[in-house]
Short mmCIF file of C-alpha atoms in Angstrom, two decimals:
data_model
loop_
_atom_site.label_atom_id
_atom_site.label_comp_id
_atom_site.label_asym_id
_atom_site.label_seq_id
_atom_site.Cartn_x
_atom_site.Cartn_y
_atom_site.Cartn_z
CA UNK A 15 10.45 -25.17 -37.12
CA UNK A 16 11.14 -21.46 -36.95
CA UNK A 17 7.64 -20.14 -37.16
CA UNK A 18 5.33 -19.72 -34.21
CA UNK A 19 2.81 -22.39 -33.34
CA UNK A 20 -0.11 -22.34 -30.96
CA UNK A 21 -2.22 -24.84 -29.06
CA UNK A 22 -5.36 -23.55 -27.35
CA UNK A 23 -7.99 -25.21 -25.26
CA UNK A 24 -10.89 -24.02 -23.22
CA UNK A 25 -11.10 -24.19 -19.48
CA UNK A 26 -14.19 -25.27 -17.62
CA UNK A 27 -15.73 -22.60 -15.48
CA UNK A 28 -18.49 -23.20 -12.98
CA UNK A 29 -20.37 -20.31 -14.54
CA UNK A 30 -19.75 -21.67 -18.05
CA UNK A 31 -17.48 -18.85 -19.07
CA UNK A 32 -15.20 -19.82 -21.88
CA UNK A 33 -11.75 -18.88 -20.78
CA UNK A 34 -8.72 -20.69 -21.95
CA UNK A 35 -5.09 -21.69 -21.93
CA UNK A 36 -2.86 -21.17 -24.92
CA UNK A 37 0.62 -22.48 -25.44
CA UNK A 38 2.71 -20.49 -27.86
CA UNK A 39 6.06 -21.77 -29.05
CA UNK A 40 8.61 -20.95 -31.71
CA UNK A 41 11.50 -22.78 -33.30
CA UNK A 42 14.76 -23.03 -31.42
CA UNK A 43 16.74 -21.57 -34.30
CA UNK A 44 15.23 -18.09 -34.14
CA UNK A 45 17.67 -15.41 -33.08
CA UNK A 46 15.58 -13.48 -30.59
CA UNK A 47 13.04 -15.87 -29.11
CA UNK A 48 12.11 -13.58 -26.22
CA UNK A 49 11.31 -10.68 -28.52
CA UNK A 50 9.48 -12.95 -30.94
CA UNK A 51 7.41 -14.51 -28.18
CA UNK A 52 6.69 -11.16 -26.53
CA UNK A 53 5.33 -9.93 -29.83
CA UNK A 54 3.30 -13.08 -30.40
CA UNK A 55 1.75 -12.83 -26.94
CA UNK A 56 0.97 -9.16 -27.56
CA UNK A 57 -0.82 -10.04 -30.79
CA UNK A 58 -2.65 -12.96 -29.26
CA UNK A 59 -4.10 -11.24 -26.20
CA UNK A 60 -5.25 -8.10 -28.06
CA UNK A 61 -6.80 -5.99 -25.29
CA UNK A 62 -7.79 -8.82 -22.98
CA UNK A 63 -6.47 -9.33 -19.44
CA UNK A 64 -4.25 -12.39 -19.18
CA UNK A 65 -1.55 -14.10 -17.18
CA UNK A 66 1.74 -15.03 -18.77
CA UNK A 67 3.87 -17.98 -17.64
CA UNK A 68 7.40 -19.10 -18.48
CA UNK A 69 9.24 -22.32 -17.76
CA UNK A 70 10.45 -22.39 -14.19
CA UNK A 71 14.07 -23.12 -15.05
CA UNK A 72 14.29 -19.88 -17.09
CA UNK A 73 16.12 -21.73 -19.83
CA UNK A 74 13.33 -21.98 -22.36
CA UNK A 75 12.41 -18.65 -23.95
CA UNK A 76 10.82 -20.49 -26.88
CA UNK A 77 7.57 -21.33 -25.10
CA UNK A 78 4.94 -19.33 -23.22
CA UNK A 79 1.70 -20.27 -21.53
CA UNK A 80 -1.09 -17.69 -21.60
CA UNK A 81 -4.10 -18.08 -19.36
CA UNK A 82 -7.28 -16.07 -19.45
CA UNK A 83 -9.56 -16.19 -16.43
CA UNK A 84 -7.17 -17.96 -14.09
CA UNK A 85 -8.84 -16.65 -10.94
CA UNK A 86 -12.32 -17.84 -11.89
CA UNK A 87 -11.49 -21.51 -12.41
CA UNK A 88 -13.06 -24.22 -10.31
CA UNK A 89 -10.32 -24.78 -7.77
CA UNK A 90 -10.60 -27.57 -5.25
CA UNK A 91 -8.48 -28.43 -2.22
CA UNK A 92 -5.44 -30.52 -3.14
CA UNK A 93 -4.51 -33.25 -0.65
CA UNK A 94 -5.79 -31.27 2.36
CA UNK A 95 -4.53 -33.94 4.74
CA UNK A 96 -0.99 -33.28 3.53
CA UNK A 97 -0.93 -29.69 2.33
CA UNK A 98 -2.41 -26.73 4.12
CA UNK A 99 -4.66 -24.54 1.96
CA UNK A 100 -3.44 -25.66 -1.43
CA UNK A 101 -5.96 -25.53 -4.26
CA UNK A 102 -5.77 -27.10 -7.66
CA UNK A 103 -7.69 -27.25 -10.91
CA UNK A 104 -6.85 -29.96 -13.40
CA UNK A 105 -7.83 -30.43 -17.04
CA UNK A 106 -7.21 -33.36 -19.29
CA UNK A 107 -5.47 -32.46 -22.50
CA UNK A 108 -7.47 -33.47 -25.55
CA UNK A 109 -6.04 -36.31 -27.63
CA UNK A 110 -3.23 -37.00 -25.19
CA UNK A 111 -2.83 -38.76 -21.89
CA UNK A 112 -1.53 -35.56 -20.42
CA UNK A 113 -2.97 -32.97 -18.08
CA UNK A 114 -2.57 -29.36 -17.16
CA UNK A 115 -2.91 -28.51 -13.49
CA UNK A 116 -2.87 -25.09 -11.89
CA UNK A 117 -1.90 -24.96 -8.24
CA UNK A 118 -2.15 -22.09 -5.84
CA UNK A 119 -1.17 -22.15 -2.20
CA UNK A 120 1.69 -21.84 0.25
CA UNK A 121 0.28 -18.56 1.50
CA UNK A 122 0.97 -19.46 5.11
CA UNK A 123 4.44 -20.83 4.47
CA UNK A 124 7.61 -18.90 5.23
CA UNK A 125 9.15 -20.72 2.28
CA UNK A 126 6.49 -20.75 -0.42
CA UNK A 127 8.90 -21.75 -3.20
CA UNK A 128 9.94 -24.90 -1.37
CA UNK A 129 6.37 -25.54 -0.27
CA UNK A 130 4.97 -25.36 -3.79
CA UNK A 131 7.89 -27.40 -5.10
CA UNK A 132 6.77 -30.14 -2.74
CA UNK A 133 3.18 -29.83 -3.94
CA UNK A 134 4.20 -30.16 -7.58
CA UNK A 135 6.53 -33.03 -6.78
CA UNK A 136 3.71 -34.87 -5.06
CA UNK A 137 1.39 -34.28 -8.00
CA UNK A 138 3.70 -35.41 -10.79
CA UNK A 139 5.19 -38.39 -8.97
CA UNK A 140 7.32 -40.27 -11.48
CA UNK A 141 5.79 -38.61 -14.54
CA UNK A 142 7.70 -36.27 -16.78
CA UNK A 143 6.37 -32.73 -16.60
CA UNK A 144 6.90 -29.10 -17.54
CA UNK A 145 6.41 -26.46 -14.91
CA UNK A 146 5.65 -22.80 -15.46
CA UNK A 147 5.71 -19.73 -13.20
CA UNK A 148 4.49 -16.20 -13.70
CA UNK A 149 6.74 -14.28 -16.03
CA UNK A 150 7.56 -11.57 -13.50
CA UNK A 151 9.00 -14.18 -11.12
CA UNK A 152 7.42 -12.49 -8.14
CA UNK A 153 4.72 -15.03 -7.47
CA UNK A 154 5.87 -18.32 -5.98
CA UNK A 155 2.33 -19.13 -4.87
CA UNK A 156 1.06 -20.21 -8.30
CA UNK A 157 2.34 -23.02 -10.53
CA UNK A 158 1.14 -24.37 -13.86
CA UNK A 159 2.13 -27.96 -14.54
CA UNK A 160 1.79 -29.87 -17.79
CA UNK A 161 2.32 -33.53 -18.37
CA UNK A 162 2.71 -34.72 -21.97
CA UNK A 163 3.03 -31.17 -23.27
CA UNK A 164 4.98 -32.36 -26.30
CA UNK A 165 2.18 -34.58 -27.55
CA UNK A 166 -0.22 -31.66 -27.94
CA UNK A 167 -1.32 -30.77 -31.44
CA UNK A 168 -0.10 -27.35 -32.46
CA UNK A 169 -1.19 -25.26 -35.44
CA UNK A 170 0.54 -22.33 -37.12
CA UNK A 171 0.04 -19.05 -35.28
CA UNK A 172 -1.59 -16.72 -37.79
CA UNK A 173 -4.26 -14.43 -36.49
CA UNK A 174 -5.70 -16.38 -33.59
CA UNK A 175 -6.70 -14.29 -30.60
CA UNK A 176 -7.51 -15.00 -27.00
CA UNK A 177 -11.21 -14.29 -27.64
CA UNK A 178 -11.43 -15.98 -31.02
CA UNK A 179 -12.97 -19.36 -31.70
CA UNK A 180 -10.94 -22.51 -31.28
CA UNK B 10 47.40 -4.79 -17.56
CA UNK B 11 43.90 -3.43 -17.59
CA UNK B 12 42.65 -1.59 -14.53
CA UNK B 13 40.53 -3.08 -11.79
CA UNK B 14 36.81 -2.82 -12.47
CA UNK B 15 33.75 -4.00 -10.66
CA UNK B 16 32.14 -5.44 -13.84
CA UNK B 17 35.24 -7.60 -14.30
CA UNK B 18 35.05 -8.68 -10.67
CA UNK B 19 31.39 -9.61 -11.17
CA UNK B 20 32.23 -11.43 -14.38
CA UNK B 21 35.00 -13.41 -12.67
CA UNK B 22 32.64 -14.47 -9.89
CA UNK B 23 29.68 -15.34 -12.09
CA UNK B 24 31.66 -17.48 -14.52
CA UNK B 25 33.47 -19.20 -11.68
CA UNK B 26 30.07 -20.05 -10.21
CA UNK B 27 28.88 -21.28 -13.60
CA UNK B 28 32.00 -23.40 -13.93
CA UNK B 29 31.59 -24.89 -10.47
CA UNK B 30 27.95 -25.61 -11.24
CA UNK B 31 28.79 -27.14 -14.61
CA UNK B 32 31.25 -29.59 -13.09
CA UNK B 33 28.69 -30.63 -10.50
CA UNK B 34 30.26 -29.09 -7.41
CA UNK B 35 27.39 -26.79 -6.43
CA UNK B 36 27.60 -28.10 -2.88
CA UNK B 37 30.62 -25.90 -2.26
CA UNK B 38 28.84 -22.73 -3.36
CA UNK B 39 27.94 -20.47 -0.46
CA UNK B 40 28.47 -16.90 0.67
CA UNK B 41 31.92 -17.69 2.00
CA UNK B 42 33.15 -19.35 -1.19
CA UNK B 43 32.50 -16.17 -3.19
CA UNK B 44 35.76 -14.97 -1.67
CA UNK B 45 37.68 -17.46 -3.81
CA UNK B 46 36.94 -15.99 -7.26
CA UNK B 47 36.81 -12.46 -5.82
CA UNK B 48 40.30 -12.67 -4.34
CA UNK B 49 41.67 -14.48 -7.39
CA UNK B 50 40.61 -11.50 -9.49
CA UNK B 51 41.77 -8.92 -6.94
CA UNK B 52 45.20 -10.54 -6.63
CA UNK B 53 46.03 -9.18 -10.08
CA UNK B 54 46.01 -5.69 -8.61
CA UNK B 55 46.19 -5.77 -4.83
CA UNK B 56 47.87 -9.05 -3.86
CA UNK B 57 49.36 -7.73 -0.63
CA UNK B 58 46.48 -5.48 0.24
CA UNK B 59 43.60 -7.94 0.54
CA UNK B 60 42.13 -8.95 3.87
CA UNK B 61 39.19 -11.19 4.61
CA UNK B 62 37.00 -10.70 7.68
CA UNK B 63 38.36 -7.19 8.07
CA UNK B 64 37.49 -5.42 11.31
CA UNK B 65 35.08 -2.54 10.87
CA UNK B 66 36.79 0.65 12.07
CA UNK B 67 33.63 2.02 13.67
CA UNK B 68 31.87 -1.11 14.86
CA UNK B 69 33.33 -3.32 17.53
CA UNK B 70 33.33 -7.03 16.72
CA UNK B 71 31.85 -6.44 13.26
CA UNK B 72 33.72 -7.43 10.14
CA UNK B 73 33.56 -6.95 6.40
CA UNK B 74 33.69 -10.01 4.19
CA UNK B 75 36.48 -8.56 2.09
CA UNK B 76 38.68 -5.47 2.20
CA UNK B 77 41.49 -4.20 0.05
CA UNK B 78 43.56 -1.06 0.02
CA UNK B 79 44.00 0.50 -3.39
CA UNK B 80 47.32 2.26 -2.81
CA UNK B 81 47.43 3.62 -6.36
CA UNK B 82 44.23 5.56 -5.92
CA UNK B 83 44.51 5.98 -2.13
CA UNK B 84 41.17 4.32 -1.60
CA UNK B 85 40.18 1.66 0.90
CA UNK B 86 37.44 -0.62 -0.34
CA UNK B 87 35.12 -2.94 1.60
CA UNK B 88 32.78 -5.59 0.25
CA UNK B 89 29.87 -7.40 1.80
CA UNK B 90 28.80 -10.58 0.03
CA UNK B 91 25.47 -12.33 -0.02
CA UNK B 92 24.46 -15.57 -1.70
CA UNK B 93 20.73 -15.75 -2.25
CA UNK B 94 19.05 -19.11 -1.99
CA UNK B 95 15.51 -20.26 -2.63
CA UNK B 96 13.27 -18.28 -0.24
CA UNK B 97 16.28 -17.34 1.94
CA UNK B 98 15.73 -13.59 1.80
CA UNK B 99 12.02 -13.91 2.53
CA UNK B 100 12.70 -14.36 6.24
CA UNK B 101 12.86 -11.19 8.31
CA UNK B 102 16.20 -12.22 9.81
CA UNK B 103 17.86 -12.36 6.40
CA UNK B 104 16.30 -9.10 5.27
CA UNK B 105 17.74 -7.52 8.40
CA UNK B 106 21.16 -8.97 7.63
CA UNK B 107 21.13 -7.40 4.18
CA UNK B 108 20.23 -4.02 5.62
CA UNK B 109 22.93 -4.38 8.28
CA UNK B 110 25.40 -4.99 5.45
CA UNK B 111 24.34 -1.74 3.81
CA UNK B 112 24.60 0.20 7.05
CA UNK B 113 28.04 -1.23 7.87
CA UNK B 114 29.18 -0.03 4.45
CA UNK B 115 27.51 3.34 4.99
CA UNK B 116 29.31 3.82 8.30
CA UNK B 117 32.60 2.93 6.60
CA UNK B 118 32.14 5.51 3.87
CA UNK B 119 34.50 8.47 3.61
CA UNK B 120 36.11 10.39 0.75
CA UNK B 121 38.95 7.85 0.74
CA UNK B 122 36.81 4.81 1.54
CA UNK B 123 34.25 2.96 -0.57
CA UNK B 124 31.78 0.23 0.30
CA UNK B 125 30.13 -2.26 -2.03
CA UNK B 126 27.39 -4.84 -1.62
CA UNK B 127 27.62 -7.87 -3.89
CA UNK B 128 24.86 -10.43 -4.15
CA UNK B 129 24.52 -13.41 -6.42
CA UNK B 130 22.63 -16.65 -6.73
CA UNK B 131 20.87 -19.05 -9.02
CA UNK B 132 19.05 -17.00 -11.68
CA UNK B 133 15.62 -18.09 -10.54
CA UNK B 134 16.37 -17.50 -6.87
CA UNK B 135 18.03 -14.16 -7.62
CA UNK B 136 14.85 -13.02 -9.36
CA UNK B 137 12.17 -14.54 -7.19
CA UNK B 138 13.87 -14.27 -3.78
CA UNK B 139 15.72 -10.99 -4.27
CA UNK B 140 15.06 -8.78 -7.27
CA UNK B 141 11.31 -9.40 -7.40
CA UNK B 142 10.76 -10.63 -3.86
CA UNK B 143 7.13 -10.19 -2.99
CA UNK B 144 6.23 -10.66 0.66
CA UNK B 145 2.47 -10.54 0.19
CA UNK B 146 0.82 -13.45 -1.59
CA UNK B 147 -0.62 -12.37 -4.90
CA UNK B 148 -3.97 -14.08 -4.90
CA UNK B 149 -6.19 -13.60 -6.73
CA UNK B 150 -3.67 -13.16 -9.46
CA UNK B 151 -3.53 -9.68 -10.91
CA UNK B 152 -3.75 -10.06 -14.66
CA UNK B 153 -1.59 -8.16 -17.08
CA UNK B 154 -2.69 -5.75 -19.71
CA UNK B 155 -1.11 -6.17 -23.12
CA UNK B 156 2.29 -4.53 -23.36
CA UNK B 157 4.84 -5.55 -25.90
CA UNK B 158 7.66 -4.03 -23.90
CA UNK B 159 6.93 -5.89 -20.68
CA UNK B 160 6.88 -4.38 -17.21
CA UNK B 161 9.81 -3.66 -14.92
CA UNK B 162 8.75 -4.69 -11.45
CA UNK B 163 10.58 -4.93 -8.20
CA UNK B 164 9.52 -6.13 -4.81
CA UNK B 165 10.66 -5.59 -1.23
CA UNK B 166 14.28 -4.96 -2.14
CA UNK B 167 13.33 -2.37 -4.75
CA UNK B 168 13.24 0.06 -1.83
CA UNK B 169 16.96 -0.48 -1.24
CA UNK B 170 18.37 -1.38 -4.64
CA UNK B 171 17.82 -0.08 -8.15
CA UNK B 172 17.84 -2.72 -10.86
CA UNK B 173 17.67 -0.14 -13.62
CA UNK B 174 20.98 0.89 -15.15
CA UNK B 175 19.36 4.05 -16.51
CA UNK B 176 18.32 5.10 -13.01
CA UNK B 177 20.94 3.51 -10.76
CA UNK B 178 20.59 5.49 -7.53
CA UNK B 179 18.21 4.50 -4.77
CA UNK B 180 17.73 6.87 -1.85
CA UNK B 181 16.56 4.83 1.13
CA UNK B 182 14.26 6.72 3.45
CA UNK B 183 15.08 5.42 6.92
CA UNK B 184 12.01 7.15 8.32
CA UNK B 185 9.77 4.95 6.20
CA UNK B 186 6.88 3.96 8.45
CA UNK B 187 5.80 0.89 6.51
CA UNK B 188 6.08 -1.85 9.07
CA UNK B 189 8.10 -4.25 6.93
CA UNK B 190 10.86 -1.64 6.67
CA UNK B 191 10.42 0.11 10.00
CA UNK B 192 11.07 -3.06 11.96
CA UNK B 193 14.31 -3.60 10.05
CA UNK B 194 15.54 -0.06 10.67
CA UNK B 195 14.63 -0.19 14.35
CA UNK B 196 16.42 -3.49 14.75
CA UNK B 197 19.60 -2.00 13.32
CA UNK B 198 19.69 0.82 15.86
CA UNK B 199 19.09 -1.65 18.66
CA UNK B 200 21.74 -4.09 17.54
CA UNK B 201 24.47 -1.68 16.43
CA UNK B 202 24.35 1.14 19.00
CA UNK B 203 26.65 -0.63 21.44
CA UNK B 204 29.24 -1.85 18.91
CA UNK B 205 29.42 1.70 17.53
CA UNK B 206 29.79 3.19 20.99
CA UNK B 207 32.50 0.72 22.00
CA UNK B 208 34.52 1.36 18.85
CA UNK B 209 34.14 5.14 18.61
CA UNK B 210 33.14 6.29 22.09
CA UNK B 211 30.27 8.11 20.40
CA UNK B 212 26.57 7.47 20.16
CA UNK B 213 25.15 6.03 16.99
CA UNK B 214 22.95 8.72 15.44
CA UNK B 215 19.94 7.59 13.50
CA UNK B 216 20.33 8.48 9.83
CA UNK B 217 17.48 9.89 7.78
CA UNK B 218 18.58 8.28 4.57
CA UNK B 219 21.33 6.38 2.84
CA UNK B 220 21.91 5.96 -0.87
CA UNK B 221 22.86 2.96 -2.94
CA UNK B 222 24.00 3.01 -6.55
CA UNK B 223 23.74 0.16 -8.99
CA UNK B 224 27.22 -0.56 -10.30
CA UNK B 225 26.66 -3.78 -12.19
CA UNK B 226 23.91 -6.29 -12.78
CA UNK B 227 24.33 -9.35 -14.95
CA UNK B 228 22.47 -9.48 -18.20
CA UNK B 229 19.82 -12.12 -18.46
CA UNK B 230 21.20 -13.66 -21.65
CA UNK B 231 17.72 -15.06 -22.13
CA UNK B 232 18.24 -15.36 -25.85
CA UNK B 233 21.67 -16.91 -25.51
CA UNK B 234 22.41 -20.57 -26.02
CA UNK B 235 25.22 -20.31 -23.46
CA UNK B 236 23.91 -21.82 -20.24
CA UNK B 237 24.05 -19.26 -17.48
CA UNK B 238 22.93 -20.57 -14.14
CA UNK B 239 23.74 -17.59 -11.93
CA UNK B 240 22.98 -13.89 -11.65
CA UNK B 241 24.97 -11.21 -9.85
CA UNK B 242 24.60 -7.59 -8.82
CA UNK B 243 26.91 -5.01 -7.23
CA UNK B 244 25.78 -1.81 -5.55
CA UNK B 245 27.90 0.91 -3.99
CA UNK B 246 26.71 2.58 -0.83
CA UNK B 247 27.54 6.16 -1.66
CA UNK B 248 28.09 9.26 0.42
#
């Protein structure tokens, strides 16, 4: 699997906007996955504003998560009795038992990386998961967490765009 | 025998760290253990000229992590080491310590003396807690505009260190009035005036600026299948 594949799904907004998450991935045998994925993201987002996430361990240049409208999602407090000012929005992934959750918080912590690690750890429990952080690695206050990401249904990436139909 | 070079020193340290990590002995990795691969490399050239915890000539009771005397080139060289951990450099105390390292090297500088700052750490921590350290929470998230070439960003430490090999010098304005820097610079004068006076019998004069120069920064090897757990950077504090 050397070509690029994409999986997109819409996010639920309180104001019924149709923003979305897309997962782009390419085969592990490509020679320059970062360049290939940069180009794919560039083509996908066209002129739209977006946020770009990479796997937190920095060892997987073959996959990217693109989110449009991340600030407008319907965030709710996450375990307020345990965590101070952490918000989360969670979506079930269609046709899988998995979820995608976006967390933001740790603003009052002197150690936001450790704080948000604890939040994610609490959320996933014993489940397997994939965790993503903003590509510039300057924002420890936001995490994107997938469970069952490998059971998503991908399609070939041709000319899909962030504003196109799904 | 090839000549001493800072990129080779960095390479020796980074692959030693990767080896130690690969064999599951990460618990021994700390700022002090960086001296092991550093001295192993330096022994090829300066076996009898290496000293650890070397007394600073102008600061009483202050020491460099590593010092060696390059007799061939008549140059004394000092190194300060730092190992960045998750969130460690976010605290004001640690940011002060890094600036103190730079100033100790600056005060050491002379035509026949050179000072280098070497920092390394887990790749993620190096990026998020050093190279791109952002002290102000970024919420709501600023979204990106499409750019196929990506964006070079740097955070708090971008004021002190260049991460761009095409533009390696960074002139640090010590009169910067932004509070997050001003408090660091003020703390240095308060903490180091007496040690300087004791060692030199002179008063420590506040500098207007110092300059650092990027000497080496490890490549990201993001497209490589060779696991690389650590990143490293070396800057010279120049005259």
